[in-house]
CSV table of C-alpha atoms in Angstrom, one decimal:
chain,number,residue,atom,x,y,z
A,1,MET,CA,-1.9,-4.7,16.8
A,2,THR,CA,1.0,-6.9,17.9
A,3,LYS,CA,4.7,-5.2,16.2
A,4,GLU,CA,5.0,-7.6,14.0
A,5,THR,CA,2.0,-7.4,12.6
A,6,ILE,CA,3.0,-3.2,12.4
A,7,SER,CA,5.9,-3.9,10.9
A,8,GLY,CA,4.7,-6.7,8.2
A,9,LEU,CA,1.8,-3.7,7.2
A,10,ALA,CA,5.3,-1.0,7.2
A,11,ALA,CA,6.9,-3.1,4.1
A,12,LEU,CA,3.6,-2.6,2.5
A,13,ILE,CA,3.0,0.8,2.6
A,14,LEU,CA,5.8,2.6,3.3
A,15,PRO,CA,7.3,1.0,-0.5
A,16,ALA,CA,3.6,2.2,-2.2
A,17,ALA,CA,3.6,5.6,-0.6
A,18,LEU,CA,7.5,6.1,-2.0
A,19,LEU,CA,6.3,5.0,-5.0
A,20,LEU,CA,3.1,7.6,-4.9
A,21,ALA,CA,4.7,10.3,-3.5
A,22,THR,CA,7.4,10.8,-6.7
A,23,PRO,CA,6.5,12.1,-9.3
A,24,GLY,CA,5.1,10.7,-12.6
A,25,HIS,CA,9.0,11.0,-14.5
A,26,ALA,CA,12.1,9.4,-12.9
A,27,THR,CA,14.2,12.8,-10.9
A,28,GLU,CA,17.5,12.1,-9.4
A,29,PRO,CA,18.3,13.4,-6.2
A,30,ASP,CA,19.8,16.2,-5.5
A,31,PRO,CA,23.3,15.3,-5.4
A,32,ALA,CA,23.8,18.1,-2.1
A,33,ARG,CA,21.4,16.5,0.2
A,34,PHE,CA,22.9,13.6,1.1
A,35,GLN,CA,26.6,13.4,2.7
A,36,LEU,CA,28.5,9.8,2.3
A,37,GLU,CA,31.5,9.0,5.2
A,38,ARG,CA,32.9,5.6,5.3
A,39,SER,CA,33.2,4.2,8.4
A,40,GLY,CA,35.0,0.8,8.4
A,41,ASP,CA,33.4,-1.7,5.7
A,42,HIS,CA,30.2,0.2,5.8
A,43,PHE,CA,28.8,3.7,4.7
A,44,VAL,CA,27.0,5.9,6.4
A,45,ARG,CA,24.7,8.3,4.4
A,46,LEU,CA,23.3,11.8,6.1
A,47,ASP,CA,19.6,13.3,4.9
A,48,LYS,CA,20.8,16.6,5.0
A,49,GLN,CA,17.2,18.1,4.5
A,50,THR,CA,16.0,15.4,7.2
A,51,GLY,CA,18.8,14.1,9.4
A,52,ALA,CA,17.8,10.7,9.1
A,53,MET,CA,20.9,8.2,9.2
A,54,SER,CA,21.2,5.4,6.9
A,55,ILE,CA,24.1,2.9,7.4
A,56,CYS,CA,24.9,1.4,3.8
A,57,ASP,CA,26.7,-1.2,2.2
A,58,ASP,CA,28.3,-1.8,-1.3
A,59,GLN,CA,26.7,-5.0,-3.1
A,60,ASN,CA,27.3,-5.9,-6.3
A,61,GLY,CA,28.5,-2.4,-6.7
A,62,ASN,CA,24.8,-0.9,-5.8
A,63,LEU,CA,24.8,1.1,-2.3
A,64,VAL,CA,22.2,-0.6,-0.4
A,65,CYS,CA,21.1,1.4,2.9
A,66,ARG,CA,19.1,0.7,5.6
A,67,MET,CA,17.6,2.4,8.4
A,68,ALA,CA,20.3,3.1,11.3
A,69,ALA,CA,19.6,0.9,14.7
A,70,ASP,CA,18.2,4.6,16.7
A,71,GLU,CA,15.8,6.0,13.9
A,72,ARG,CA,14.7,1.8,13.9
A,73,ALA,CA,13.8,2.5,17.3
A,74,ALA,CA,12.2,5.9,17.1
A,75,TYR,CA,10.2,4.6,13.8
A,76,GLU,CA,8.7,1.5,15.5
A,77,ASN,CA,8.3,3.5,19.2
A,78,GLU,CA,6.5,6.3,16.3
A,79,LEU,CA,4.3,2.8,15.4
A,80,ASP,CA,3.9,1.9,18.9
A,81,ARG,CA,1.8,5.2,19.5
A,82,LEU,CA,0.3,5.7,16.8
A,83,SER,CA,-1.2,1.9,16.7
A,84,ASP,CA,-2.0,2.9,20.7
A,85,ARG,CA,-4.0,6.2,19.0
A,86,VAL,CA,-6.0,4.3,16.4
A,87,SER,CA,-7.4,1.2,18.8
A,88,LYS,CA,-8.3,4.6,21.6
A,89,LEU,CA,-9.8,6.2,18.6
A,90,GLU,CA,-11.4,2.9,17.3
A,91,LYS,CA,-13.2,2.2,21.2
A,92,THR,CA,-14.3,5.8,21.6
A,93,VAL,CA,-16.3,5.3,18.0
A,94,ALA,CA,-17.5,1.8,19.1
A,95,ALA,CA,-18.7,3.5,22.7
A,96,SER,CA,-20.6,7.0,21.5
A,97,SER,CA,-21.8,4.5,18.4
A,98,GLY,CA,-24.9,3.1,19.9
A,99,SER,CA,-25.4,6.6,21.8
A,100,ASN,CA,-26.5,8.6,19.1
A,101,LEU,CA,-29.8,6.2,18.6
A,102,PRO,CA,-33.1,7.8,19.5
A,103,SER,CA,-35.1,5.7,22.5
A,104,ASP,CA,-38.3,4.4,22.1
A,105,ALA,CA,-39.7,7.0,24.0
A,106,ASP,CA,-38.3,9.4,21.5
A,107,ILE,CA,-39.7,7.5,18.5
A,108,ASP,CA,-43.1,6.8,19.7
A,109,ARG,CA,-43.5,11.0,21.0
A,110,THR,CA,-42.4,12.0,17.1
A,111,LEU,CA,-44.7,9.3,15.3
A,112,GLY,CA,-47.4,11.1,17.7
A,113,ILE,CA,-47.0,14.1,16.4
A,114,MET,CA,-46.4,12.9,12.6
A,115,GLN,CA,-50.0,11.4,13.6
A,116,LYS,CA,-51.5,13.9,14.9
A,117,PHE,CA,-50.2,16.7,11.8
A,118,MET,CA,-51.2,14.3,9.2
A,119,ARG,CA,-54.9,13.9,10.6
A,120,GLY,CA,-55.4,17.7,10.7
A,121,PHE,CA,-54.0,17.7,7.3
A,122,MET,CA,-56.2,15.3,6.3
A,123,GLY,CA,-59.0,16.7,8.0
A,124,MET,CA,-58.3,20.7,6.4
A,125,ALA,CA,-58.0,18.6,2.4
A,126,LYS,CA,-61.3,17.1,3.3
A,127,GLU,CA,-62.7,20.5,4.2
A,128,PHE,CA,-61.0,22.0,1.2
A,129,GLN,CA,-62.5,19.5,-1.3
A,130,LYS,CA,-66.3,20.3,0.8
A,131,GLU,CA,-65.7,24.0,-0.1
A,132,ALA,CA,-64.9,23.4,-3.8
A,133,PRO,CA,-67.1,24.2,-6.6
A,134,ASP,CA,-67.9,20.9,-8.0
A,135,THR,CA,-66.7,21.4,-11.3
A,136,GLN,CA,-66.3,17.8,-12.2
A,137,ALA,CA,-70.6,17.3,-12.6
A,138,GLN,CA,-71.1,19.7,-14.4
A,139,PRO,CA,-69.0,19.4,-17.9
A,140,GLN,CA,-68.0,22.7,-19.4
A,141,LYS,CA,-69.1,23.7,-22.9
A,142,THR,CA,-66.8,25.1,-25.3
């Protein structure tokens, strides 16, 4: 996977995850959670719970924030690490998927055991039929 593919997937998955993580009703964030500081013509927003920092701009009266450069790099490094981990796991699964199947010799041995069992069972059933009284030959009188 390329970084562009991962970034594209993250751009689709993250908003969906955020929507699923939020409760059904709109809640205001805890005002004490974030701290805003002016830095030139921008604002820096600090999340006091996570330590994440965002750079924010005032756009038409709305505060629009984006990840800081160092957090973006850490985020992309984590995506790369997870992508490598997924690739290794996929290779491991692909490599081990064929080894779980029985060999032809194992199948032939198992079929031989099953045939021997069935022949013995059918032989016992025939012997049982011979020993049982013939109740169908003479209808019972009521």
